[in-house]
Amino acid sequence: MYGLVNQAVQGMVIAGFGEDVWERIKCEAGVDVEAFVSMESYDDAITYSLVQAGSAVLDMSPEAILRAFGEYWVLETAAEGYPELMRAAGDTLPEFIGNLDQLHSRVLMTFPELCPPSFNCKEVDPGVLRVAYMSERVGLEPMVIGLLEGLGKHFKTPIEVSLVDAATEPGTPAEFRVRYGIAVGPA
Ligand code: 1DX
């Protein structure tokens, strides 16, 4: 993945736990990269090692780390660093999810080593989406939950995400159910 992703992991860890903890996680992961370059492509194994080492050092599950990271990616990396790209993808949650493949196509024009996942979205009931996610990478469903939760905050709508079906192998879809904009008060 592009260095931007590892930089974001670094940013999240340092914001929450400080520089020393980040150095410990890098050491535990066996990653001896002084500083990640955002527009350079790195082996995915580096990112997975950082998550695993983070899990050991912080005594959190890898799933919890990935979920927190998904939210951090949307709110701190994408929205702060790429506001134009985010705006162009739409101004409602379902519209945005439906345009994610287009967003990635745009990034791909400049960064050909991007390996973007694919998202599909349909409204199965009012306020209920069925989201399909397909990726060449495995085990990132918890991050997708965090990404969707981050989008809920980004669009200021309450959201509830559940995994319906995990991917069985790379390139097969995982399915999520997303309730959003849930009305408060009596049903
Ligand atoms: F719901 O792979 C909202 O490297 C979402 O299965 C989901 O293959 C927003 F460094 C610049 C650069 C560069 C901008 F300069 C990426 F090159 C991309 C910015 C997307 C904003 C995908 C990152 C592939 C790197 C992947 C989870 C899970 C998608 C990460 C989240 C908006 C992004 O992102 C999987 C790679 C950008 C850039 C966005 C992603 C790679 C997402 C979202 N993905 C690189």
Short mmCIF file of C-alpha atoms and ligand atoms in Angstrom, two decimals:
data_model
loop_
_atom_site.label_atom_id
_atom_site.label_comp_id
_atom_site.label_asym_id
_atom_site.label_seq_id
_atom_site.Cartn_x
_atom_site.Cartn_y
_atom_site.Cartn_z
CA MET A 1 0.00 0.00 0.00
CA TYR A 2 1.03 3.55 -0.50
CA GLY A 3 3.05 5.09 2.32
CA LEU A 4 0.12 7.37 3.06
CA VAL A 5 -1.59 4.40 4.73
CA ASN A 6 1.38 3.61 6.99
CA GLN A 7 1.71 7.32 7.74
CA ALA A 8 -1.91 7.33 8.83
CA VAL A 9 -1.30 4.36 11.14
CA GLN A 10 1.61 6.30 12.57
CA GLY A 11 -0.53 9.42 12.98
CA MET A 12 -3.25 7.54 14.80
CA VAL A 13 -0.82 5.83 17.18
CA ILE A 14 1.11 9.00 17.96
CA ALA A 15 -2.08 11.01 18.52
CA GLY A 16 -3.44 8.40 20.92
CA PHE A 17 -0.34 7.06 22.65
CA GLY A 18 2.70 9.19 21.80
CA GLU A 19 5.98 8.83 19.93
CA ASP A 20 7.54 6.27 22.28
CA VAL A 21 4.72 3.82 21.76
CA TRP A 22 4.99 4.26 17.99
CA GLU A 23 8.74 3.46 18.12
CA ARG A 24 8.00 0.38 20.23
CA ILE A 25 5.37 -0.80 17.73
CA LYS A 26 7.72 -0.33 14.77
CA CYS A 27 10.43 -2.24 16.61
CA GLU A 28 8.07 -5.07 17.60
CA ALA A 29 6.90 -5.22 13.96
CA GLY A 30 10.48 -5.47 12.72
CA VAL A 31 9.86 -2.43 10.54
CA ASP A 32 12.99 -0.31 10.35
CA VAL A 33 11.67 2.41 8.11
CA GLU A 34 12.69 5.79 9.53
CA ALA A 35 9.85 7.69 7.82
CA PHE A 36 7.24 6.53 5.31
CA VAL A 37 6.97 8.44 2.03
CA SER A 38 3.28 8.99 1.25
CA MET A 39 3.47 8.58 -2.53
CA GLU A 40 5.75 5.57 -2.47
CA SER A 41 4.39 2.03 -2.62
CA TYR A 42 5.26 -0.37 0.24
CA ASP A 43 4.72 -4.09 0.73
CA ASP A 44 1.33 -4.80 2.36
CA ALA A 45 3.19 -7.03 4.84
CA ILE A 46 4.52 -3.87 6.52
CA THR A 47 1.00 -2.61 7.25
CA TYR A 48 -0.19 -6.00 8.49
CA SER A 49 2.90 -6.28 10.75
CA LEU A 50 2.23 -2.84 12.21
CA VAL A 51 -1.36 -3.83 13.05
CA GLN A 52 -0.20 -7.09 14.62
CA ALA A 53 2.53 -5.39 16.64
CA GLY A 54 0.08 -2.66 17.64
CA SER A 55 -2.22 -5.37 18.91
CA ALA A 56 0.55 -6.81 21.12
CA VAL A 57 1.89 -3.49 22.40
CA LEU A 58 -1.50 -1.87 23.05
CA ASP A 59 -3.21 -5.06 24.22
CA MET A 60 -6.04 -4.49 21.76
CA SER A 61 -7.39 -6.96 19.22
CA PRO A 62 -6.26 -6.49 15.61
CA GLU A 63 -9.95 -6.07 14.76
CA ALA A 64 -10.33 -3.16 17.20
CA ILE A 65 -7.22 -1.50 15.77
CA LEU A 66 -8.44 -1.92 12.19
CA ARG A 67 -11.84 -0.54 13.07
CA ALA A 68 -10.38 2.53 14.79
CA PHE A 69 -8.03 2.95 11.84
CA GLY A 70 -10.89 2.90 9.33
CA GLU A 71 -12.57 5.78 11.11
CA TYR A 72 -9.26 7.63 11.44
CA TRP A 73 -8.62 7.20 7.71
CA VAL A 74 -11.91 8.83 6.72
CA LEU A 75 -11.90 11.68 9.23
CA GLU A 76 -8.20 12.53 9.55
CA THR A 77 -6.53 11.34 6.35
CA ALA A 78 -9.14 11.52 3.58
CA ALA A 79 -11.31 14.43 4.75
CA GLU A 80 -8.36 16.53 6.01
CA GLY A 81 -5.88 15.72 3.24
CA TYR A 82 -8.16 15.21 0.22
CA PRO A 83 -11.24 17.39 0.80
CA GLU A 84 -11.77 17.98 -2.95
CA LEU A 85 -11.71 14.26 -3.70
CA MET A 86 -14.14 13.63 -0.84
CA ARG A 87 -16.52 16.40 -1.90
CA ALA A 88 -16.59 15.18 -5.50
CA ALA A 89 -17.73 11.72 -4.39
CA GLY A 90 -21.08 13.00 -3.15
CA ASP A 91 -22.87 14.60 -0.26
CA THR A 92 -24.94 11.78 1.12
CA LEU A 93 -23.79 8.46 2.57
CA PRO A 94 -25.34 6.18 -0.09
CA GLU A 95 -24.23 8.45 -2.93
CA PHE A 96 -20.68 8.52 -1.57
CA ILE A 97 -20.44 4.74 -1.18
CA GLY A 98 -21.82 4.36 -4.71
CA ASN A 99 -19.07 6.67 -6.02
CA LEU A 100 -16.11 5.12 -4.17
CA ASP A 101 -14.98 3.10 -7.22
CA GLN A 102 -14.92 6.34 -9.21
CA LEU A 103 -12.95 8.07 -6.47
CA HIS A 104 -10.40 5.26 -6.60
CA SER A 105 -10.25 5.42 -10.42
CA ARG A 106 -9.26 9.05 -10.09
CA VAL A 107 -6.52 8.32 -7.58
CA LEU A 108 -5.37 5.46 -9.82
CA MET A 109 -4.69 7.87 -12.72
CA THR A 110 -1.94 9.49 -10.66
CA PHE A 111 -0.89 6.51 -8.55
CA PRO A 112 -0.88 3.40 -10.77
CA GLU A 113 0.24 1.06 -7.99
CA LEU A 114 -2.97 1.65 -6.08
CA CYS A 115 -4.81 -1.62 -5.51
CA PRO A 116 -8.28 -0.28 -4.73
CA PRO A 117 -11.11 -2.29 -3.26
CA SER A 118 -14.53 -2.14 -4.94
CA PHE A 119 -17.75 -1.10 -3.23
CA ASN A 120 -21.34 -1.60 -4.23
CA CYS A 121 -24.31 -0.24 -2.42
CA LYS A 122 -28.06 -0.63 -2.61
CA GLU A 123 -30.86 0.68 -0.42
CA VAL A 124 -32.82 -2.43 0.59
CA ASP A 125 -35.22 -0.56 2.91
CA PRO A 126 -35.57 3.11 3.80
CA GLY A 127 -32.42 3.92 5.81
CA VAL A 128 -30.94 0.46 5.27
CA LEU A 129 -28.07 -0.22 2.87
CA ARG A 130 -26.56 -3.46 1.76
CA VAL A 131 -22.90 -2.79 1.02
CA ALA A 132 -20.73 -5.24 -0.88
CA TYR A 133 -16.95 -4.85 -0.54
CA MET A 134 -14.43 -6.67 -2.68
CA SER A 135 -10.67 -6.51 -2.28
CA GLU A 136 -7.50 -8.32 -3.25
CA ARG A 137 -6.50 -7.95 0.42
CA VAL A 138 -7.71 -10.30 3.11
CA GLY A 139 -8.90 -9.69 6.66
CA LEU A 140 -9.73 -6.01 6.34
CA GLU A 141 -13.49 -6.27 7.00
CA PRO A 142 -13.06 -4.69 10.47
CA MET A 143 -11.39 -1.72 8.80
CA VAL A 144 -14.35 -1.39 6.44
CA ILE A 145 -16.68 -1.24 9.45
CA GLY A 146 -14.56 1.64 10.75
CA LEU A 147 -14.53 3.32 7.32
CA LEU A 148 -18.34 3.20 7.19
CA GLU A 149 -18.61 4.48 10.77
CA GLY A 150 -16.22 7.28 9.83
CA LEU A 151 -18.46 8.15 6.88
CA GLY A 152 -21.42 8.31 9.26
CA LYS A 153 -19.55 10.95 11.28
CA HIS A 154 -18.36 12.70 8.12
CA PHE A 155 -21.97 13.03 6.90
CA LYS A 156 -23.24 13.66 10.43
CA THR A 157 -25.70 10.81 10.33
CA PRO A 158 -26.08 8.17 13.04
CA ILE A 159 -24.99 4.82 11.69
CA GLU A 160 -24.97 1.18 12.68
CA VAL A 161 -22.83 -1.28 10.74
CA SER A 162 -22.86 -5.05 10.88
CA LEU A 163 -20.93 -7.66 8.94
CA VAL A 164 -23.36 -9.99 7.20
CA ASP A 165 -20.82 -12.17 5.36
CA ALA A 166 -17.01 -12.07 5.37
CA ALA A 167 -15.07 -12.73 2.17
CA THR A 168 -14.09 -16.36 1.76
CA GLU A 169 -11.05 -15.63 -0.44
CA PRO A 170 -9.43 -12.58 -2.07
CA GLY A 171 -11.62 -11.14 -4.80
CA THR A 172 -14.87 -12.49 -3.35
CA PRO A 173 -17.30 -10.01 -1.78
CA ALA A 174 -17.98 -9.35 1.89
CA GLU A 175 -21.43 -8.00 2.74
CA PHE A 176 -22.34 -5.35 5.30
CA ARG A 177 -25.67 -4.04 6.51
CA VAL A 178 -25.71 -0.32 7.23
CA ARG A 179 -28.54 1.45 9.06
CA TYR A 180 -28.23 5.21 8.88
CA GLY A 181 -30.17 8.35 9.64
CA ILE A 182 -32.17 6.34 12.15
CA ALA A 183 -35.13 8.35 13.35
CA VAL A 184 -35.37 8.86 17.09
CA GLY A 185 -38.64 8.59 18.96
CA PRO A 186 -41.47 6.08 18.83
CA ALA A 187 -41.56 3.66 15.92
F1 1DX B 1 -15.41 4.40 2.87
O1 1DX B 1 -7.57 -2.53 0.23
C1 1DX B 1 -14.10 6.28 2.44
O2 1DX B 1 -2.28 1.77 -1.70
C2 1DX B 1 -14.30 4.90 2.42
O3 1DX B 1 -9.30 -3.71 0.90
C3 1DX B 1 -13.33 4.04 1.89
O4 1DX B 1 -3.52 0.19 -2.62
C4 1DX B 1 -12.92 6.80 1.93
F2 1DX B 1 -0.40 8.17 -1.50
C5 1DX B 1 -3.37 9.51 -2.26
C6 1DX B 1 -2.57 8.40 -2.24
C7 1DX B 1 -1.11 8.54 -2.53
C8 1DX B 1 -4.74 9.43 -1.92
F3 1DX B 1 -0.78 9.77 -2.78
C9 1DX B 1 -4.46 7.06 -1.59
F4 1DX B 1 -0.74 7.76 -3.53
C10 1DX B 1 -7.40 6.94 -1.47
C11 1DX B 1 -7.29 9.10 -0.45
C12 1DX B 1 -8.73 6.80 -1.02
C13 1DX B 1 -8.61 8.97 -0.01
C14 1DX B 1 -6.99 1.91 -0.97
C15 1DX B 1 -5.58 3.40 0.24
C16 1DX B 1 -5.86 1.33 -1.57
C17 1DX B 1 -4.45 2.84 -0.34
C18 1DX B 1 -8.30 -0.38 1.71
C19 1DX B 1 -8.66 0.66 2.73
C20 1DX B 1 -8.88 -1.71 2.06
C21 1DX B 1 -11.10 3.65 0.85
C22 1DX B 1 -8.07 1.97 2.35
C23 1DX B 1 -10.04 3.28 1.90
C24 1DX B 1 -10.72 7.66 0.21
C25 1DX B 1 -8.02 3.58 0.55
O5 1DX B 1 -10.76 6.42 0.95
C26 1DX B 1 -8.55 -2.70 0.98
C27 1DX B 1 -3.41 1.22 -1.90
C28 1DX B 1 -5.28 8.20 -1.61
C29 1DX B 1 -6.69 8.09 -1.19
C30 1DX B 1 -9.33 7.82 -0.30
C31 1DX B 1 -6.84 2.95 -0.08
C32 1DX B 1 -4.61 1.80 -1.25
C33 1DX B 1 -12.15 4.55 1.39
C34 1DX B 1 -11.95 5.94 1.41
N1 1DX B 1 -8.85 2.62 1.30
C35 1DX B 1 -3.10 7.16 -1.92
#
